[in-house]
mmCIF file of C-alpha atoms and ligand atoms in Angstrom:
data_model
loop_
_atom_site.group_PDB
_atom_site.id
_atom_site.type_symbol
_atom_site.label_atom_id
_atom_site.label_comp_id
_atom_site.label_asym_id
_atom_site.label_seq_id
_atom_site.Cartn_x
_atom_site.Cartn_y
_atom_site.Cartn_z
ATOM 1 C CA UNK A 1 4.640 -3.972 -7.653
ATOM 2 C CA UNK A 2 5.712 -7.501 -8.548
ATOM 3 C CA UNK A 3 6.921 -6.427 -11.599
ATOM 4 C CA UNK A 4 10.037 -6.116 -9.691
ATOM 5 C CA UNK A 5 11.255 -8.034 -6.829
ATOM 6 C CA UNK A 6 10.316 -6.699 -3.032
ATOM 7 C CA UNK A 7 13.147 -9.207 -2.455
ATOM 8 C CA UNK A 8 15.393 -6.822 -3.589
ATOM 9 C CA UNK A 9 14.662 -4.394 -0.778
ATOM 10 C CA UNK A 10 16.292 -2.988 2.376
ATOM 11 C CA UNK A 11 15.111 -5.690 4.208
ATOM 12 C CA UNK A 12 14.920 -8.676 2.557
ATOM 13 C CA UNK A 13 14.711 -11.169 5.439
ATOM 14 C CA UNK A 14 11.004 -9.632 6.675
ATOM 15 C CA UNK A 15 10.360 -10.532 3.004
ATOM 16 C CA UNK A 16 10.870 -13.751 2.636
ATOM 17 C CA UNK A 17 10.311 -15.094 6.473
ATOM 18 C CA UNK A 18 7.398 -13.700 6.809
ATOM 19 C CA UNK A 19 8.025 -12.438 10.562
ATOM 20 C CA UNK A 20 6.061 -9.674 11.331
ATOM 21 C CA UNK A 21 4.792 -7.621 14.059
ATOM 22 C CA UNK A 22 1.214 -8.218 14.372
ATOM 23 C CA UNK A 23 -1.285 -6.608 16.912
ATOM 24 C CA UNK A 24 -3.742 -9.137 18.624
ATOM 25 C CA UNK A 25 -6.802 -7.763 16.771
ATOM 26 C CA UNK A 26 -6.461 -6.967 12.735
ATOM 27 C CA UNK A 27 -9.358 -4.887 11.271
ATOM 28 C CA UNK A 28 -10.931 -6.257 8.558
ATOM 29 C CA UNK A 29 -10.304 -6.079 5.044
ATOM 30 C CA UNK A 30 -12.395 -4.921 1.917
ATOM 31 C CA UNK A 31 -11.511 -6.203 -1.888
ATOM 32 C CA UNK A 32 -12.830 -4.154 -4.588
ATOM 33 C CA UNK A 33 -11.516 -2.237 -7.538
ATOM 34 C CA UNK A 34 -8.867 0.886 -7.483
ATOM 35 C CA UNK A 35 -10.520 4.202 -7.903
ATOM 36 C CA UNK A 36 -8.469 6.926 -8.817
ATOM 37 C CA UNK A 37 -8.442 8.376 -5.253
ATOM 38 C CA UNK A 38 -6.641 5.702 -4.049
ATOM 39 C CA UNK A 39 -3.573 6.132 -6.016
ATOM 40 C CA UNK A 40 -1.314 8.222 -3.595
ATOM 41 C CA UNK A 41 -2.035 5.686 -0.937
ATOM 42 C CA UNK A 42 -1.590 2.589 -3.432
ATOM 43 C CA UNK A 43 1.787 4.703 -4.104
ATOM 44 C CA UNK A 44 2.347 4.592 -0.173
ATOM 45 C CA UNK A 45 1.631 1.018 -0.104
ATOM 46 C CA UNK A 46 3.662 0.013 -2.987
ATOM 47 C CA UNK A 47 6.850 2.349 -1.576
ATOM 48 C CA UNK A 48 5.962 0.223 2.107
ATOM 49 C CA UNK A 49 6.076 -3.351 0.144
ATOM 50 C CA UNK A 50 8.572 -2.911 -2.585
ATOM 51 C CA UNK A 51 10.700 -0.097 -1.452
ATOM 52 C CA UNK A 52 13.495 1.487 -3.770
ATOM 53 C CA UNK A 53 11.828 -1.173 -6.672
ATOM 54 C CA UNK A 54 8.405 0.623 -6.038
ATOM 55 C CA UNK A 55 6.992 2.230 -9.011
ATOM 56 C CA UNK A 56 7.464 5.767 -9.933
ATOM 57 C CA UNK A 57 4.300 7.460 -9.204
ATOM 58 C CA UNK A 58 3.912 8.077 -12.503
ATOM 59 C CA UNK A 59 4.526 4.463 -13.722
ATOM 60 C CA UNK A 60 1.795 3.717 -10.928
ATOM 61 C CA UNK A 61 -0.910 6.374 -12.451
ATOM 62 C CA UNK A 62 -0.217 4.833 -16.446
ATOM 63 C CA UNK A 63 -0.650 1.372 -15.026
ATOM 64 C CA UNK A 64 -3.854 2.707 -13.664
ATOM 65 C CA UNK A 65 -4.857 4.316 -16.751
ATOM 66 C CA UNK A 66 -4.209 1.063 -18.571
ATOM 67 C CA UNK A 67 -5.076 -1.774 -16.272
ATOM 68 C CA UNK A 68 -7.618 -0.325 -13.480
ATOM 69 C CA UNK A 69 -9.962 -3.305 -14.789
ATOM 70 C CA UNK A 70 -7.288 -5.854 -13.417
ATOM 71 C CA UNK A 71 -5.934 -3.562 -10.205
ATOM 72 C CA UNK A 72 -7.486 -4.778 -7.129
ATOM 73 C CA UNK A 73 -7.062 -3.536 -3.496
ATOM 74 C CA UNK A 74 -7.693 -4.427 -0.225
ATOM 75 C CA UNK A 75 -8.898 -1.793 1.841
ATOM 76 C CA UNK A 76 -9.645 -1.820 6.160
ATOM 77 C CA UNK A 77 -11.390 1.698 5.927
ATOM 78 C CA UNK A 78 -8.291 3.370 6.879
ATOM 79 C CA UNK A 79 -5.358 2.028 5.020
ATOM 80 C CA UNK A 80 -4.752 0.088 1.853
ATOM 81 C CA UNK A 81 -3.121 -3.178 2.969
ATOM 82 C CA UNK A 82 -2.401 -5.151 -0.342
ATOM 83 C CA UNK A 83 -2.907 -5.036 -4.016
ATOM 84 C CA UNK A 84 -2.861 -7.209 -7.285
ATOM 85 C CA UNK A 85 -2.152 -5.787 -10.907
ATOM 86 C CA UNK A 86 -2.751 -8.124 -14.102
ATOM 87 C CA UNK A 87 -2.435 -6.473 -17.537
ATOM 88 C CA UNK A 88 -3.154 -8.722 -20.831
ATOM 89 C CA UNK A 89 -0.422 -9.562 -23.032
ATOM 90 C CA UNK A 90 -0.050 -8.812 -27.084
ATOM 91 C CA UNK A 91 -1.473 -12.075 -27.185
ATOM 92 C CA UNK A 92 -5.372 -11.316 -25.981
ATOM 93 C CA UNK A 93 -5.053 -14.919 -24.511
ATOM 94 C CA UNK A 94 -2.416 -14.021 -22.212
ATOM 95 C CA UNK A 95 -2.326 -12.392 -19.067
ATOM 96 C CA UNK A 96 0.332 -11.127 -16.897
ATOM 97 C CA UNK A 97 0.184 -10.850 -13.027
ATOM 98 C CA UNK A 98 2.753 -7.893 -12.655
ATOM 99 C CA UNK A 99 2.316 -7.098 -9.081
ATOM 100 C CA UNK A 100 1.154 -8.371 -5.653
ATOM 101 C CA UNK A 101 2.354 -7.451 -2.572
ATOM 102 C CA UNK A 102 0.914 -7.481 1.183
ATOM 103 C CA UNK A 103 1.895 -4.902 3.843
ATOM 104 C CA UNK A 104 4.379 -6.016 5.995
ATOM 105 C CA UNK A 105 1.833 -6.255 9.137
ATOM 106 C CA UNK A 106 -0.760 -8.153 7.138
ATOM 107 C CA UNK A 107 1.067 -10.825 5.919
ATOM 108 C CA UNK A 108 0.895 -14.713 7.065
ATOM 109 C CA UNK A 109 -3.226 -14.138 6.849
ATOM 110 C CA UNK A 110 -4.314 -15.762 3.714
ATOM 111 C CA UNK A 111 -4.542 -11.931 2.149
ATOM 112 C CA UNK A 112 -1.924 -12.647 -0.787
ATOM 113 C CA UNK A 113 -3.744 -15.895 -2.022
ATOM 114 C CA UNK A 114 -7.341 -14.005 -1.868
ATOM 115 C CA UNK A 115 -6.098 -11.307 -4.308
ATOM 116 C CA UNK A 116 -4.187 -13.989 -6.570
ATOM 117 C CA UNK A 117 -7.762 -16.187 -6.798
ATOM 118 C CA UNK A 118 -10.147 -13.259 -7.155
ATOM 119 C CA UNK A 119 -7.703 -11.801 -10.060
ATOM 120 C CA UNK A 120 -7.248 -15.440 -12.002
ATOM 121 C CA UNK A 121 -10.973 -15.835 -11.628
ATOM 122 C CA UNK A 122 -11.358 -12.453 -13.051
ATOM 123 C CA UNK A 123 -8.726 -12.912 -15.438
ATOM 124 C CA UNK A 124 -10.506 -16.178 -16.759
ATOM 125 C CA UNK A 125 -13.906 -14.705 -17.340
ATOM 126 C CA UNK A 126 -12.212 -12.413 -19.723
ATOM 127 C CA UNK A 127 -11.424 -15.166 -21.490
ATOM 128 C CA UNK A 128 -7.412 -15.330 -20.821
ATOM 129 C CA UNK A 129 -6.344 -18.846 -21.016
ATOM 130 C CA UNK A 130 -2.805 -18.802 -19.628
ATOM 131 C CA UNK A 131 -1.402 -16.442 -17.113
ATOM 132 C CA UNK A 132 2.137 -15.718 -16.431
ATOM 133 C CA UNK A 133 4.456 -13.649 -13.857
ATOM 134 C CA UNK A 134 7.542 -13.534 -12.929
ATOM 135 C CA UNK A 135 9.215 -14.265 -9.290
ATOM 136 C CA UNK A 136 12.870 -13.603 -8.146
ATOM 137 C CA UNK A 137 14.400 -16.693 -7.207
ATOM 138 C CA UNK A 138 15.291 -16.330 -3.625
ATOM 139 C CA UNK A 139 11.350 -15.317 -2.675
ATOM 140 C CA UNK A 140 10.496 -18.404 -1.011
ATOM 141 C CA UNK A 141 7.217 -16.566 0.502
ATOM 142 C CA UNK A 142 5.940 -15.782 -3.346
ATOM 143 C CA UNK A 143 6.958 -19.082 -5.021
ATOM 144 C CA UNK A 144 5.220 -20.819 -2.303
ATOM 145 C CA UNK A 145 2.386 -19.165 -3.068
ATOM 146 C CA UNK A 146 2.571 -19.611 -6.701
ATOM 147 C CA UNK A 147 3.156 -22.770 -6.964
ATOM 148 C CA UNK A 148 0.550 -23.887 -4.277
ATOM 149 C CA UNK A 149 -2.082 -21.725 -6.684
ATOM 150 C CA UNK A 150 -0.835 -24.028 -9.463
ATOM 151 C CA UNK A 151 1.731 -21.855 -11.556
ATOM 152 C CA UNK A 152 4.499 -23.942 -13.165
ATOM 153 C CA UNK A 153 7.861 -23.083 -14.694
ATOM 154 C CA UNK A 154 6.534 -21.433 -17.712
ATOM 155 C CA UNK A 155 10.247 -22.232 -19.460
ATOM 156 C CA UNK A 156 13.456 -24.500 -19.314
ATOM 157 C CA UNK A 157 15.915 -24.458 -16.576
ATOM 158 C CA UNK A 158 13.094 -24.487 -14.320
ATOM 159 C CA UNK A 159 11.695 -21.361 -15.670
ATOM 160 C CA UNK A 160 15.046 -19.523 -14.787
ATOM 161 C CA UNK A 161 15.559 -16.345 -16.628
ATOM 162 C CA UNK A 162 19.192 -14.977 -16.497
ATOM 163 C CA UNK A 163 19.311 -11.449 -16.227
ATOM 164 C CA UNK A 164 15.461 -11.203 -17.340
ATOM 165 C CA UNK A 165 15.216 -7.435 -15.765
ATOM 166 C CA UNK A 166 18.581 -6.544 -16.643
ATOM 167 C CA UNK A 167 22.477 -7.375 -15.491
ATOM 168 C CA UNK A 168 22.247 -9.623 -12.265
ATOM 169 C CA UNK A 169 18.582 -9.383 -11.896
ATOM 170 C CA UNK A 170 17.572 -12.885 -12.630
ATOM 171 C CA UNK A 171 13.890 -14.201 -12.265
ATOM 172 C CA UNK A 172 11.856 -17.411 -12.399
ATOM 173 C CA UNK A 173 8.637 -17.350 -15.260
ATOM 174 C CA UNK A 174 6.291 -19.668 -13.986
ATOM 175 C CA UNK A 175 2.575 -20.380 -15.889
ATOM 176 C CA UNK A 176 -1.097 -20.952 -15.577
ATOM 177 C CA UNK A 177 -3.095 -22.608 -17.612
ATOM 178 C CA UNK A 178 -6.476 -21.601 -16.932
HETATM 179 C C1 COA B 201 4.313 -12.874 -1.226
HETATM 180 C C2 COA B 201 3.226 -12.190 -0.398
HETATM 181 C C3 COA B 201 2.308 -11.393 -1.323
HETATM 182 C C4 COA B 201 2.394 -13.273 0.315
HETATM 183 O O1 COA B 201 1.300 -12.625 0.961
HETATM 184 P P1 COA B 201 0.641 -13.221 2.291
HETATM 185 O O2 COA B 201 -0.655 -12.507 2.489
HETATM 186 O O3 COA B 201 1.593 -13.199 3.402
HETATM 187 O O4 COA B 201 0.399 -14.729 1.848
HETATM 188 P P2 COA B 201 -0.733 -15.709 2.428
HETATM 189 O O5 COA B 201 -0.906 -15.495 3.885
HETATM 190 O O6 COA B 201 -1.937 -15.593 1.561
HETATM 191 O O7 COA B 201 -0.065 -17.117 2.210
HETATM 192 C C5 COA B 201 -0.287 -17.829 0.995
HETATM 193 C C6 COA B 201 0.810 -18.848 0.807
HETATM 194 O O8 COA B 201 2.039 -18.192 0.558
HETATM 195 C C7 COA B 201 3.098 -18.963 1.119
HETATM 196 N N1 COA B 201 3.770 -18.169 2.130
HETATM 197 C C8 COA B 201 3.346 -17.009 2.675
HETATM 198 N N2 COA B 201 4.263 -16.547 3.532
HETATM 199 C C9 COA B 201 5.268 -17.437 3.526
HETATM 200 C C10 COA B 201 6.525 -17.492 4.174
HETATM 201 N N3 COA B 201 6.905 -16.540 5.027
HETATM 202 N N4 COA B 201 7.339 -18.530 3.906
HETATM 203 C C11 COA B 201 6.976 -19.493 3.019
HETATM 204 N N5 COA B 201 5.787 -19.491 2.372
HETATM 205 C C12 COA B 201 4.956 -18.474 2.632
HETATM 206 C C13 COA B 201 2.463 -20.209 1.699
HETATM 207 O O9 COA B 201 2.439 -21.179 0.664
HETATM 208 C C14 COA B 201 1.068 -19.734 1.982
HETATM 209 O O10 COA B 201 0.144 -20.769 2.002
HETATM 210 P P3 COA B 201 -0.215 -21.521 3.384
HETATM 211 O O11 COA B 201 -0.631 -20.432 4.325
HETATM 212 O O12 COA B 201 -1.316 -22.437 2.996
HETATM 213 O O13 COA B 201 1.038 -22.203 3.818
HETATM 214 C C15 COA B 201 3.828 -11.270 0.706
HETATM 215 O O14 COA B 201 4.797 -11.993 1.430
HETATM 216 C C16 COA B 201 4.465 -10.009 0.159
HETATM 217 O O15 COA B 201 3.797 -8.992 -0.056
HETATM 218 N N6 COA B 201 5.808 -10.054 -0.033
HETATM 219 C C17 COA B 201 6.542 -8.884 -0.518
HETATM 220 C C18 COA B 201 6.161 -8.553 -1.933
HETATM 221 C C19 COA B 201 6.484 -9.698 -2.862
HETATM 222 O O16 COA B 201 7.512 -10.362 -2.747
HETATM 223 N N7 COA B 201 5.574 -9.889 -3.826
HETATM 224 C C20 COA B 201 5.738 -10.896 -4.838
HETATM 225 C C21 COA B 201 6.708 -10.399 -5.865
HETATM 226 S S1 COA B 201 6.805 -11.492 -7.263
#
């Protein structure tokens, strides 16, 4: 999930340097829409990514039940390798992107900003006009790629939220307008 920070996991510096292991040959990778099926392994992936900020399994399954429309996976026929989760705000004009993550070995190969474009072109057809998410200020990886698709600080102070998710947990709001 993205809805909390994989920063804030056992080991943050794989996180945000990017240095992976990587075999010579990666199998290729399938977007398309969550089914149902694929929630114990979307579990599994999330748990891989974002690690004791994972979601519950049953936060996982209500997100599913809520937001499958906007949940997008990428799929090599035997794993699930990354995923993207948008849900739509109070305001029908505004969407949230409140997860993306990459596993660990896929990362560095253009698979994050594929999910982020596929869901803010989805996300526009439906007629949202400004997205938003929010980043934990030490992931340089994420904010990179944020900020390269064309989110902004969405607030003052740089978008800077103190203690946003709670005591400590600070986080960056950046926008979209679309
Ligand atoms: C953030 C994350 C999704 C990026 O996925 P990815 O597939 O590795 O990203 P891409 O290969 O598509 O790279 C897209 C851009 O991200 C940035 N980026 C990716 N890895 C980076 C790194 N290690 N350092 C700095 N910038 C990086 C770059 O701007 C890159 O664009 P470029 O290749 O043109 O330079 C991935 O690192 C991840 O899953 N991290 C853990 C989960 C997480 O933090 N999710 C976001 C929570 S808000």
């Amino acid at each position: 999930m993205a809805a909390y920070p994989a920063e804030h996991s056992g080991d943050p510096f794989a996180s945000l340097t990017g240095q992976v292991f990587r075999p010579a040959r990666q199998r290729p990778v399938r977007m398309r829409g969550v089914t149902e099926a694929d929630l114990p392994e979307l579990h599994r992936l999330d748990r891989e990514v974002f690690q004791e900020v994972a979601y519950p399994y049953f936060m996982l399954r209500q997100l599913f039940d809520m937001y499958a429309d906007h949940l997008l996976v990428l799929d090599d026929g035997e794993a699930l390798q990354g995923y993207v989760l948008a849900g739509i705000g109070d305001d029908s004009g505004l969407g949230w992107v409140l997860g993306l993550g990459v596993a660990r070995a896929r990362r560095g190969e253009g698979l994050g900003r594929r999910l982020m474009l596929e869901i803010l072109g989805r996300l526009r057809n439906d007629g949202i006009r400004e997205v938003r998410l929010t980043v934990d200020p030490t992931n340089a990886a994420a904010i990179a790629l944020y900020k390269s698709s064309g989110f902004a600080p969405a607030t003052a102070e740089g978008g800077l939220r103190r203690n946003y998710f709670g005591p400590g947990e600070h986080r960056l709001v950046l926008g979209l307008s679309l």
